[in-house]
Each structure stands twice: as C-alpha cells, then as structure tokens.
Amino acid sequence: MPAQGATEQTFNDKSMHSHIRAVDGLDKGRTRTVMGWTAETCSFIISILALGGLVATLLVHQGKPLPEWPQLVTINSIISLFSLLMRACVGVVLAEGISQCKWNLYQKADKLEHIERLDSASRGAWGSFTLLFHFRPRKAYYVASLGATTTVLASLLGFFSQQLVQFQNCLEEDATAFTDISRTNSYARTGAYYQNLEFGEYPPMVAAINVGVLQAPGDLTSVLSSGCTTGNCTFSPAGNASFSTVTISHSCEDVTAKVRIINQTAIHNDAATNVSTYLGLDYGNNQTYEWAKDWATGGTVLQSWIDSTYESIAIYFLSRPGINSFDWKVANCSLSPTVSTYEARIQGAQLEETPMGSVPIQGLDGQFPQPSVQDANLTQLNIDWGYSIATNYTIRNGVRESCEGSSKNASGLVMFPKSTDEPTYVNATGHTNPSAGWKWWYYPKDCIWSFRHASMKSIAETLSGIFDDQKVTLVYRGAASGSAHLQVLWNGGNMTANSVDVLMGQLATSMTTVVRTSSGVEPLGSTENNAKGVVWVNQTCVNVHWRWIAFPAAMIGLTGLFLLWIAFENRGIEKDRLWKSSFLAALFCEVDMDEKPVGKKEMGSVAKSTSVSLEGNSGGLRLAAG
C-alpha cells in the first residue's frame, strides 16, 4: 500500500508541476495557439459543409415533387438534420470561445461577477442574452459579445431553416398517359349523292349549323379532346403553336355606308304620276337588293339573303330596330374554309384554344390555271377537292417545321402544284408547254390542306334553307313572326353589328367542330390526324424561398469571424493554457480572500464588490484580490 500511495503522490506532483510550468510559460515545446483551436476549426468546417449539404439538397428538389423517401423521412426532417448539425458545430466554437474569454478577462483585475456571466453565456442563449444586457466596455467583452450574439441567433436556426421550404401544388408529366385533340388536313363530308355531282346535306353539319345559330356551342372539351383524365394537359410549350387544322372561318362587316337611294317614277298615260323612294345595296355579280325606304307599320324588321360564290358563302342581314324606325342597317358575313393555327391546352378540365393565325383555302382554279394543253392530273385534283393549298410550314408535335418539299418524289411526299416563274411547264408525263405559272412539286402529306367542293355546296344548301330570303316581321301588338334563327339574331330589336359578329362566330365554331371530328377521307394520301399532348398530374412540389438561406449563412459567417478573433486574441498563449470551458482550471484555483462566502447569495454579493486576477507565480493558480 505505501508503494501505491507513493506512486499516486508522484503522479499528482508531476501533473501539478506540469500545469504550473504551463502557467509560467516555461514549456517551450508545447504546441502554440493555432493547434489549440483545432477542434473548433474542424467544427466550423463541418458547419460549412452542413450548410453546403442543405443548399445542395434544396437545389436538387427545387420545383420538383416531394421525393419518394421512406415514410418517416421527409424534406423537413432532412432540413432539421442539417440545421441540428450546423447548430451543434457552431455551438462548439461559440461555447469554447466565450469560455476562453472569461479567463482572458482576468489577465487584469476585474469584478469577480463577470466570470459567472461569461460562463453562463457559454452555456446557451439565455446566458448570452444576459451577457449582452450587462455589456461592459472591456476587450474580452467585445469578443464575447460577438459570440453571445451569434449564440442567440443559433438558437433561432431551426425556425428560420423551416422557412426555407414551402409546399405548393404543381404538375408533373405522366409518361404513361396519352391525350390528343381532333384536327384534320381536309374535309370531304356530304350527304347522299344524287346525280350530276349533286349531293345532299350532311346531317351532323345540319345539326351543327342549327345549334350554332340558336344557342352558344358551350364547352367542347369532351368533343374535341380525349385522354386528358387529370384535366391538365398541354400540346406545345407555352406561347408556341400546338397544331393547325382545317376550319370554317367567318368575317362580318357593316356595309350600311354602301346603301344607295333609288328613286322610281310611276308612268301613267305617258305622264309621271308618282315618285317612290327605295334603298338599294349592290352585291355579288352585278346584283342589287332593293327595299322601300318607308316600309309600312307592321312590316319587316329583319331580312336576310345569301350570295354563294365558289370560295365563300356570303350572308346579308338587313335590319332596323323597330317598325317605326327607318334607320336601316346592313351587315355582310361570310363563311369560308381556312387553315387555322392554335395554341391549345386543357386547364381545369376546360379546353382553351388561342388562335395564332389563319390562311384561307383557295380554289385550285384561281391558283393554278390549266395550261394550253390540259393537264389531266390537275383536272382530277379539281374534281376531287376544288379547294386546296400547300403551306410553307406545318406544326408537328407542337414544333413548327418547314414544308419546302422536293422536285423529286420520295416516301411520304405527294404531288401538288407549286407556283413558279420558270419559263416552261412540265406535266406529270414529262410533256413540256409554255409556262402556266406553276409546276408539279412534291410536298409532305401534312403540308396539304383541302376542302371538297361538294362539301362546300352541301354546306351552302343547308345555310340557304336557313338564311336565304328569310325575314322577321312584327305583327299584332309588336309580336315577332318569321324565321326562328333570325328572331334569335334580331334579339328583340337589340341587333348590332357586334352581336351579328358574335353569333356568326358561334356558327363557325359549331361547324368547325364537325369539320375537325368528321373530316372524311384524307387528301392525296393518309396522315395521322390528331395533335398529341402531354398529360400532367397534380403533385405537391417543393418551393424554396432562397432568401431565408441568408440566416444560416450569416450565422456561420459570424461564427467564423468570432473564431478568427478569439484565436487572434490568444495568439501568444500556449495550447495547455487555453482552458476554455474546462472546469479543472477553476478547481485548481484558489481565491486570495480573508473571508470566503458560503451561501450563493453571499457569493454573488461578494463577487460584485471584489476584483481579482489570475496569478501563477507562487507555484499554483490563484485568483488574487485586486
């Protein structure tokens, strides 16, 4: 036992002797200050890496659906983990640095109460707040105050980190779903064939025309599209054309200014007996529609007639607001086949089509006259279609592509006339004639747009039955009598040029629906009709508010500044002299006082009135009263 006791005493003597040497600065081989802050430096570096990991995680998931992680792992828990790691690493630097400040403060005599404040500040946010409240103009206080401020900020890191992300509804592409919108490169529907190229009316088009006049078409989403089960689909990037299709377009103009006065004189027994005043409107091919300027009370308030040409159908509306008004108005509306381009999307289960341009489909005769030697191919094309054009571009999968074509035939190309200024014309069999202003060319199939002449005649037949030589007349007590279609248009005398345009637009939309969904055969070869789209599924996505990243970045920046400052302030102190938060230093110290307090309250009272400083000259550590 004595041997053991002797050994223990020897160890204690050596330990104390070594510590005293450190206090006196006698051990020249000890590692200097920089090595004394290795743990804190490593902690600071780890906090930076944690911040980088947080930023990287947010960048990866910004604007994307919530990741499919295990049920207990969420994006918020990952943020909390990084926040906890940052706060823990920063806490090491701050706690050790503030603790070292309390020893640095007593290099000169100062109040003993400061050691408790500094020690409390190293332990957490409340102690740090108390230290800031009792700030004193001392060098050690300046450094410690920076650490205390950062400690308070670090306590709020969890709250501010959670502000980084917000969850919102977003759309994600469903790669397994399929959606499309009806479109067509041609229309060839008619009723039954009679004789001599005469065709009957096509029932679906008859229904569409009647519905288009009598009521608004309504929502056409289910009629024109299919497969968009989520109610959110796109058919091209925003702002880009989605597709082109054959449509029926309308145009209306107020032609009242073209009405002229016609005076007619009645002759009886070679003498003028009466002069009547009429109004007249010239239209069509040298035709004039006339009516009495002062139609009697109870007469016609709305009259319509049709002038059907080869390329369009013109409808004229002559109207006045009431039987006692002679302020006649005339509107002219036309319907014609057109190639229309749209940007389309389905949003909230509603189809939205935005027009982006249109090109009229002209008659072939007007574009490409027969050469001196008749071209059989052109003749047959005229018989088959009548209205047909080739555009210089087409829309494929939402992308505009050129329709340049080729002078030679190839797979996927069809023969169609092309305007040219070349001096010679060569037909399909190689026969050469003087130039006809066009030549045969080979275009991609989806660059040709056609409307059968028989279909146009069938539509004109239906429209004539509704609008040609129809009228609305006011009868007993002002009741309107006559065509139901025109009564809708007259609208109780509230008919205007704008209301006519709106109704004809509804009519064109209704007719276009039939064209796009019941087109018939394709021109000059088959093409794939419908425009394909992308189905989007509602998801919960991560939205990052990057401005909140400034808080952890600022906290780590202040911690780095604090670490540099505290290391600089202790640059001349040996590693073993950097006691920091070690409680052993306090145990090995003794206070040089005559009477030592026992109670906590008494200790606080004495600490407020007593100044001490660290001394190590007597072979031990002492807090000497100053």
XYZ file of C-alpha atoms in Angstrom:
626
model
C 0.000 0.000 0.000
C 2.718 2.513 0.787
C 4.219 1.805 -2.558
C 0.924 2.510 -4.239
C 0.436 5.715 -2.284
C 3.869 6.869 -3.177
C 3.159 6.307 -6.821
C -0.091 8.268 -6.703
C 1.602 11.158 -4.944
C 4.337 11.194 -7.535
C 1.717 11.386 -10.355
C -0.099 14.250 -8.730
C 3.127 16.093 -8.136
C 4.105 15.693 -11.773
C 0.679 16.789 -13.002
C 0.679 19.895 -10.867
C 4.274 20.616 -11.763
C 3.465 20.326 -15.467
C 0.476 22.635 -15.128
C 2.458 25.227 -13.249
C 5.091 25.170 -15.940
C 2.380 25.897 -18.488
C 1.193 28.858 -16.450
C 4.675 30.260 -16.221
C 5.327 29.768 -19.925
C 8.362 27.559 -19.260
C 7.449 24.643 -21.575
C 8.811 25.863 -24.926
C 7.926 22.622 -26.736
C 4.168 22.944 -26.299
C 2.037 23.457 -29.400
C 1.188 27.115 -29.877
C -2.228 28.727 -30.179
C -3.216 27.572 -33.663
C -3.138 23.935 -32.651
C -5.141 24.883 -29.579
C -8.188 25.660 -31.763
C -8.117 22.537 -33.933
C -11.368 21.070 -32.623
C -13.177 24.375 -33.053
C -11.797 24.817 -36.573
C -12.937 21.326 -37.541
C -16.378 22.033 -36.097
C -16.566 25.258 -38.088
C -15.617 23.437 -41.299
C -18.273 20.788 -40.627
C -20.882 23.548 -40.181
C -19.917 24.955 -43.584
C -20.233 21.501 -45.124
C -23.638 21.090 -43.474
C -24.749 24.393 -44.989
C -23.485 23.209 -48.375
C -25.375 19.941 -47.938
C -28.543 21.852 -47.109
C -28.184 24.054 -50.194
C -27.428 21.047 -52.415
C -30.481 19.185 -51.107
C -32.723 22.168 -51.773
C -31.271 22.693 -55.257
C -31.947 19.070 -56.179
C -35.595 19.243 -55.081
C -36.423 22.841 -56.030
C -39.673 22.911 -58.025
C -39.937 19.116 -58.035
C -42.476 16.775 -56.441
C -41.824 15.531 -52.934
C -39.264 12.706 -53.061
C -40.485 9.167 -52.524
C -38.452 8.504 -49.401
C -39.339 6.156 -46.527
C -42.428 7.308 -44.668
C -40.586 8.753 -41.660
C -38.078 10.689 -43.790
C -39.282 13.995 -45.217
C -37.642 17.044 -46.715
C -38.344 18.889 -43.467
C -36.583 16.231 -41.425
C -33.524 16.499 -43.679
C -33.516 20.266 -43.196
C -33.824 19.764 -39.444
C -30.904 17.333 -39.513
C -28.657 19.790 -41.337
C -29.812 22.594 -39.031
C -29.042 20.499 -35.963
C -25.581 19.674 -37.303
C -24.866 23.339 -38.052
C -26.098 24.478 -34.655
C -24.097 21.777 -32.830
C -20.870 22.580 -34.677
C -21.323 26.317 -34.300
C -22.155 25.756 -30.626
C -18.767 24.100 -30.051
C -16.945 27.126 -31.440
C -19.064 29.628 -29.534
C -19.047 27.798 -26.189
C -15.287 27.238 -26.181
C -14.539 30.741 -27.403
C -16.763 32.521 -24.869
C -15.377 30.296 -22.097
C -11.862 31.354 -23.024
C -12.964 34.993 -22.784
C -13.634 34.613 -19.058
C -10.017 33.614 -18.448
C -8.722 36.371 -20.712
C -10.762 38.928 -18.782
C -8.798 38.257 -15.599
C -5.389 38.889 -17.052
C -6.020 42.185 -15.284
C -8.000 42.740 -12.122
C -11.757 42.844 -12.689
C -15.004 42.130 -10.865
C -15.445 38.521 -9.941
C -19.106 38.567 -11.082
C -18.027 38.735 -14.728
C -16.719 35.186 -14.615
C -20.233 33.904 -13.878
C -21.788 35.936 -16.705
C -19.237 34.770 -19.213
C -19.513 31.187 -18.034
C -23.325 31.360 -18.292
C -23.075 32.873 -21.779
C -21.023 29.903 -22.938
C -23.832 27.560 -21.942
C -26.701 28.839 -24.093
C -28.938 31.573 -25.481
C -30.295 32.871 -22.160
C -26.843 33.337 -20.655
C -25.727 35.022 -23.883
C -28.702 37.376 -23.770
C -27.888 38.223 -20.126
C -24.287 38.933 -21.071
C -25.386 41.321 -23.815
C -27.698 43.060 -21.356
C -24.774 43.578 -18.933
C -22.298 44.567 -21.618
C -19.132 46.294 -20.364
C -16.513 48.132 -22.426
C -13.771 45.509 -21.988
C -11.801 43.852 -24.769
C -12.848 40.395 -23.604
C -16.456 41.605 -23.527
C -16.283 42.762 -27.164
C -15.164 39.337 -28.311
C -17.594 37.542 -26.013
C -20.468 39.788 -27.141
C -19.929 38.730 -30.748
C -20.059 35.111 -29.621
C -23.121 35.758 -27.462
C -24.940 37.459 -30.353
C -24.180 34.505 -32.601
C -25.336 32.093 -29.877
C -28.701 33.863 -29.689
C -29.000 33.684 -33.484
C -28.081 29.992 -33.462
C -30.987 29.292 -31.115
C -33.336 30.558 -33.853
C -31.759 28.467 -36.611
C -34.436 25.759 -36.504
C -37.251 28.258 -37.023
C -35.591 30.095 -39.897
C -34.458 26.884 -41.588
C -38.042 25.639 -41.772
C -38.982 28.830 -43.632
C -36.763 27.720 -46.493
C -39.354 25.394 -47.992
C -43.000 25.805 -48.811
C -45.166 23.142 -50.383
C -47.447 24.008 -53.267
C -49.429 22.244 -55.934
C -47.568 21.588 -59.157
C -47.895 19.498 -62.284
C -45.754 16.502 -63.225
C -45.768 14.789 -66.598
C -47.443 11.399 -66.679
C -45.320 9.471 -69.157
C -47.773 6.574 -69.259
C -50.857 8.624 -70.207
C -51.985 9.697 -73.674
C -54.095 12.646 -74.818
C -54.947 14.232 -78.147
C -57.021 16.954 -79.829
C -59.001 16.480 -83.018
C -57.590 18.179 -86.087
C -57.654 17.471 -89.806
C -55.928 18.333 -93.068
C -59.137 18.018 -95.081
C -62.921 17.904 -95.058
C -64.883 15.748 -97.502
C -68.278 15.074 -95.911
C -71.530 15.363 -97.840
C -74.963 13.824 -97.825
C -76.159 11.237 -100.310
C -75.032 11.535 -103.931
C -77.882 12.266 -106.335
C -76.723 12.903 -109.874
C -74.568 15.252 -111.914
C -72.285 15.986 -108.942
C -75.233 16.900 -106.751
C -75.018 15.902 -103.085
C -77.449 16.068 -100.220
C -76.930 17.720 -96.863
C -74.694 16.077 -94.266
C -76.870 15.536 -91.142
C -74.186 16.277 -88.485
C -73.368 19.542 -90.274
C -77.067 20.434 -90.481
C -77.371 19.893 -86.733
C -74.222 21.917 -86.054
C -75.478 24.869 -88.115
C -78.846 24.926 -86.366
C -77.287 24.644 -82.912
C -74.661 27.262 -83.762
C -77.357 29.825 -84.601
C -79.897 29.011 -81.915
C -77.505 28.665 -78.954
C -73.858 29.029 -77.998
C -71.731 25.900 -78.621
C -70.755 25.588 -74.930
C -67.814 23.578 -73.645
C -66.274 21.484 -76.434
C -63.572 19.803 -74.327
C -65.122 16.335 -74.433
C -65.973 16.702 -78.126
C -62.571 17.817 -79.420
C -60.187 16.117 -76.981
C -59.699 12.757 -75.330
C -57.443 11.130 -72.768
C -56.891 14.148 -70.508
C -58.094 12.359 -67.380
C -56.375 14.775 -64.986
C -57.913 17.908 -66.506
C -54.465 19.430 -67.138
C -52.792 18.812 -70.497
C -50.537 20.745 -72.855
C -49.893 20.308 -76.554
C -46.905 22.621 -77.017
C -44.608 24.830 -74.933
C -46.317 27.978 -73.652
C -46.588 30.616 -76.367
C -45.953 28.151 -79.215
C -48.425 26.863 -81.769
C -49.830 23.428 -80.935
C -51.378 22.418 -84.243
C -53.015 23.574 -87.469
C -56.325 22.312 -88.810
C -58.938 22.916 -91.471
C -61.695 25.112 -90.046
C -64.646 27.259 -91.060
C -63.817 30.920 -90.529
C -66.166 33.877 -90.539
C -65.889 37.589 -91.127
C -68.520 40.298 -90.751
C -68.604 43.924 -91.806
C -71.084 46.760 -91.616
C -71.910 47.734 -95.208
C -74.598 50.304 -94.360
C -72.451 53.009 -95.932
C -72.807 51.256 -99.301
C -76.614 51.602 -99.325
C -77.794 53.997 -102.039
C -81.091 55.770 -102.692
C -83.117 54.723 -105.741
C -85.958 56.947 -106.967
C -88.567 55.272 -109.137
C -91.217 57.226 -111.041
C -94.510 55.583 -111.966
C -95.714 56.400 -115.537
C -99.455 56.547 -116.337
C -100.759 57.677 -119.746
C -97.271 58.830 -120.684
C -97.143 61.075 -117.631
C -95.287 60.769 -114.356
C -97.840 60.240 -111.669
C -95.851 59.170 -108.585
C -92.244 59.058 -107.379
C -91.254 56.306 -104.917
C -88.039 56.212 -102.926
C -86.228 52.935 -102.490
C -82.963 51.899 -100.914
C -80.609 49.529 -102.664
C -77.433 47.570 -101.970
C -75.232 46.295 -104.756
C -73.713 42.881 -104.095
C -72.377 39.782 -105.794
C -72.076 39.747 -109.549
C -73.909 42.941 -110.561
C -76.858 42.235 -108.272
C -78.862 44.772 -106.281
C -81.200 44.209 -103.394
C -83.909 46.905 -103.108
C -86.482 47.746 -100.445
C -88.889 50.587 -99.737
C -87.333 53.240 -97.547
C -90.557 53.738 -95.556
C -91.834 50.182 -95.170
C -95.258 50.448 -93.549
C -96.013 49.900 -89.896
C -96.171 46.210 -89.133
C -93.660 45.454 -91.861
C -90.360 43.588 -91.965
C -87.674 44.400 -89.369
C -85.072 41.850 -90.493
C -84.426 40.384 -93.910
C -81.620 38.008 -94.956
C -80.376 36.582 -98.222
C -77.397 34.552 -99.426
C -74.843 35.084 -102.161
C -72.836 31.879 -102.546
C -69.595 32.119 -104.521
C -67.025 29.477 -105.368
C -64.783 30.178 -102.378
C -67.138 31.548 -99.731
C -70.747 31.857 -98.646
C -71.921 35.428 -98.033
C -74.980 36.138 -95.867
C -76.587 39.603 -95.841
C -78.702 40.928 -92.977
C -80.931 43.983 -93.482
C -82.419 45.208 -90.209
C -83.970 48.067 -88.269
C -84.669 48.282 -84.512
C -88.457 48.628 -84.824
C -91.419 49.192 -87.115
C -91.382 52.948 -86.516
C -87.700 53.291 -87.345
C -86.301 53.773 -90.823
C -82.671 53.631 -89.725
C -81.755 50.626 -91.822
C -78.531 48.745 -91.154
C -76.895 46.167 -93.402
C -74.301 43.596 -92.343
C -72.436 41.199 -94.599
C -70.982 37.983 -93.123
C -69.053 35.329 -94.996
C -68.093 31.749 -94.169
C -65.123 30.104 -95.872
C -62.692 27.171 -95.428
C -59.467 28.128 -93.692
C -56.287 26.637 -92.253
C -56.183 27.872 -88.652
C -53.317 27.534 -86.189
C -53.923 27.327 -82.438
C -52.088 27.173 -79.176
C -54.050 24.650 -77.121
C -54.110 23.499 -73.529
C -56.563 21.885 -71.165
C -56.605 23.586 -67.793
C -59.073 22.784 -65.042
C -60.734 20.283 -67.415
C -61.518 23.139 -69.860
C -60.098 23.200 -73.375
C -58.524 26.551 -74.247
C -57.597 27.220 -77.878
C -55.893 30.511 -78.711
C -55.854 31.439 -82.441
C -52.349 32.191 -83.716
C -53.037 32.774 -87.399
C -55.039 31.570 -90.371
C -54.682 31.091 -94.125
C -57.693 30.879 -96.486
C -58.041 27.695 -98.525
C -58.392 28.971 -102.084
C -59.924 27.336 -105.108
C -57.483 25.429 -107.291
C -58.783 27.094 -110.473
C -57.822 30.518 -109.199
C -54.358 29.419 -108.135
C -53.296 27.129 -110.948
C -54.896 27.749 -114.375
C -54.888 24.983 -116.932
C -52.016 25.210 -119.439
C -52.640 25.287 -123.166
C -52.519 21.513 -123.195
C -54.886 20.372 -120.474
C -53.259 18.603 -117.519
C -55.309 15.532 -116.562
C -53.830 15.404 -113.063
C -54.855 18.979 -112.317
C -58.324 18.297 -113.702
C -58.755 15.295 -111.448
C -57.469 17.232 -108.433
C -60.078 19.903 -109.126
C -62.817 17.309 -109.347
C -61.749 15.592 -106.142
C -61.237 18.647 -103.981
C -61.836 22.043 -105.551
C -60.246 23.917 -102.625
C -56.669 23.033 -101.767
C -53.422 24.781 -100.787
C -49.890 23.879 -99.738
C -48.447 25.859 -96.820
C -44.760 26.632 -96.371
C -44.812 25.256 -92.824
C -46.722 22.828 -90.662
C -46.944 22.048 -86.935
C -45.672 18.647 -85.814
C -45.887 17.771 -82.124
C -46.030 21.437 -81.196
C -42.984 22.331 -83.324
C -43.125 24.464 -86.462
C -41.371 22.684 -89.346
C -40.679 23.665 -92.947
C -42.729 22.368 -95.890
C -40.086 23.005 -98.512
C -40.754 19.790 -100.407
C -38.792 18.429 -103.349
C -38.749 18.331 -107.123
C -38.492 14.537 -106.929
C -40.882 12.062 -105.407
C -39.969 10.230 -102.224
C -41.643 8.312 -99.435
C -44.125 10.439 -97.505
C -44.421 13.057 -100.283
C -47.418 13.782 -102.516
C -47.679 15.628 -105.814
C -49.224 19.101 -105.729
C -48.920 22.245 -107.890
C -46.421 24.936 -106.919
C -46.357 28.494 -108.238
C -43.262 29.282 -110.290
C -41.856 31.868 -112.690
C -39.957 29.281 -114.708
C -40.344 29.736 -118.476
C -41.603 26.220 -119.085
C -44.237 23.965 -117.615
C -43.791 20.192 -117.419
C -46.764 17.941 -116.683
C -46.673 14.641 -114.824
C -45.883 12.694 -118.007
C -42.996 14.957 -118.946
C -44.828 16.956 -121.615
C -43.469 20.487 -121.922
C -45.685 23.534 -122.515
C -45.255 27.276 -122.261
C -45.266 28.355 -118.643
C -48.601 28.221 -116.824
C -47.190 29.939 -113.738
C -46.912 26.686 -111.800
C -45.280 23.272 -111.835
C -45.749 19.944 -110.120
C -43.945 19.607 -106.786
C -43.733 17.014 -104.047
C -44.774 18.077 -100.542
C -45.032 16.263 -97.201
C -48.587 14.986 -96.782
C -49.327 17.148 -93.748
C -48.471 20.310 -95.696
C -51.507 19.928 -97.995
C -54.879 21.322 -96.855
C -58.078 20.549 -98.748
C -61.834 21.117 -98.703
C -64.025 19.186 -101.108
C -66.113 21.312 -103.451
C -69.109 19.014 -102.957
C -68.833 19.575 -99.189
C -68.909 23.332 -99.726
C -72.026 23.016 -101.882
C -73.669 20.815 -99.253
C -72.999 23.442 -96.573
C -74.316 26.203 -98.846
C -77.506 24.202 -99.341
C -78.062 23.987 -95.584
C -77.330 27.671 -95.000
C -79.630 28.696 -97.847
C -82.515 26.882 -96.235
C -81.955 28.863 -93.035
C -80.957 32.329 -94.269
C -81.862 32.819 -97.939
C -84.927 35.040 -98.401
C -85.908 34.810 -94.751
C -87.439 37.569 -92.660
C -88.774 38.647 -89.286
C -91.996 40.669 -89.298
C -93.736 42.464 -86.461
C -97.430 41.617 -86.300
C -100.230 42.248 -83.796
C -99.072 44.098 -80.673
C -95.490 44.020 -81.845
C -95.068 40.262 -81.739
C -92.276 38.941 -83.968
C -93.109 36.394 -86.612
C -90.920 34.521 -89.048
C -87.653 32.591 -89.032
C -86.665 31.345 -85.561
C -82.994 31.696 -86.489
C -83.448 35.344 -87.466
C -85.521 36.058 -84.366
C -82.535 34.964 -82.268
C -80.358 37.293 -84.323
C -82.763 40.252 -84.152
C -82.927 39.829 -80.346
C -85.999 41.978 -79.756
C -84.595 44.898 -81.742
C -81.206 44.869 -79.992
C -79.349 43.601 -83.031
C -75.992 45.320 -83.632
C -73.007 44.731 -85.880
C -71.155 43.274 -82.894
C -73.986 40.902 -81.945
C -74.119 39.664 -85.539
C -70.368 39.012 -85.474
C -70.659 37.082 -82.195
C -73.482 34.883 -83.476
C -71.675 34.129 -86.734
C -68.566 33.276 -84.715
C -70.625 30.757 -82.748
C -71.919 29.334 -86.009
C -68.382 28.988 -87.423
C -67.191 27.290 -84.212
C -70.036 24.793 -84.316
C -69.363 23.993 -87.976
C -65.615 23.683 -87.341
C -66.292 21.080 -84.669
C -67.888 18.839 -87.296
C -65.049 19.509 -89.750
C -62.420 18.500 -87.190
C -64.200 15.427 -85.838
C -65.882 14.063 -89.011
C -63.454 15.048 -91.723
C -63.896 12.074 -94.054
C -61.050 10.853 -96.284
C -57.624 12.457 -96.293
C -56.346 14.344 -99.338
C -53.726 12.770 -101.586
C -52.856 10.084 -99.034
C -53.390 9.363 -95.351
C -51.886 11.360 -92.489
C -52.142 10.901 -88.746
C -54.734 13.428 -87.706
C -54.885 14.226 -84.034
C -52.463 16.517 -82.214
C -50.701 14.664 -79.410
C -50.279 16.194 -75.968
C -48.782 15.696 -72.528
C -50.873 14.735 -69.500
C -49.914 16.499 -66.270
C -50.681 15.085 -62.831
C -51.228 17.247 -59.753
C -48.408 16.806 -57.264
C -47.105 18.505 -54.130
C -43.857 20.239 -55.026
C -41.054 21.841 -53.042
C -40.770 25.596 -53.435
C -37.577 27.038 -51.935
C -37.520 30.580 -50.530
C -33.828 31.214 -51.022
C -33.796 34.496 -49.119
C -34.041 32.533 -45.863
C -30.697 30.829 -46.562
C -29.110 34.145 -45.627
C -29.787 33.441 -41.939
C -27.703 30.247 -41.528
C -25.081 31.718 -43.862
C -24.844 34.865 -41.725
C -24.720 32.787 -38.541
C -21.842 30.683 -39.844
C -20.113 33.807 -41.136
C -20.300 35.442 -37.695
C -19.029 32.228 -36.130
C -16.032 32.241 -38.452
C -15.322 35.871 -37.581
C -15.597 35.046 -33.882
C -13.209 32.102 -34.253
C -10.623 34.239 -36.030
C -10.954 36.988 -33.441
C -10.661 34.712 -30.410
C -7.711 32.876 -31.956
C -6.009 36.196 -32.648
C -6.627 37.424 -29.099
C -4.997 34.258 -27.727
C -2.168 34.088 -30.241
C 0.595 34.169 -27.595
C -0.867 31.600 -25.233
C 0.321 28.004 -25.120
C -2.142 25.260 -26.034
C -2.271 23.983 -22.459
C -3.025 27.484 -21.189
C -6.211 27.639 -23.348
C -8.512 26.402 -20.601
C -11.738 27.360 -22.441
C -14.675 25.539 -20.817
C -12.528 23.253 -18.660
C -13.808 23.176 -15.069
C -10.473 21.844 -13.807
C -8.933 25.293 -14.018
C -11.488 26.574 -11.504
C -10.860 23.592 -9.242
C -7.140 24.228 -9.169
C -7.623 27.940 -8.465
C -7.960 29.423 -5.020
C -9.301 32.856 -4.186
C -6.987 35.038 -2.156
C -9.512 36.470 0.286
C -9.579 36.872 4.066
C -13.139 35.544 4.395
C -14.698 33.197 1.857
C -18.511 33.237 1.453
C -20.512 30.039 1.701
C -24.064 30.846 0.504
C -24.931 31.501 -3.155
C -26.437 34.900 -2.405
C -23.414 35.885 -0.348
C -21.109 34.695 -3.095
C -22.935 36.920 -5.595
C -22.733 39.909 -3.289
C -19.004 39.443 -2.707
C -18.414 38.845 -6.433
C -19.983 42.222 -7.291
C -17.633 44.072 -4.948
C -14.435 42.079 -5.356
C -11.914 42.380 -8.153
C -9.482 39.515 -8.770
C -6.836 38.496 -11.276
C -5.148 35.222 -12.184
C -1.677 34.661 -10.744
C 0.625 31.678 -11.056
C 3.874 32.979 -9.634
C 3.646 31.188 -6.288
C 3.759 27.676 -7.747
C -0.031 27.400 -8.010
C -3.133 29.006 -9.567
C -4.687 31.821 -7.583
C -7.369 34.426 -8.070
C -5.781 37.253 -6.183
C -7.938 40.072 -4.888
C -7.057 43.254 -6.716
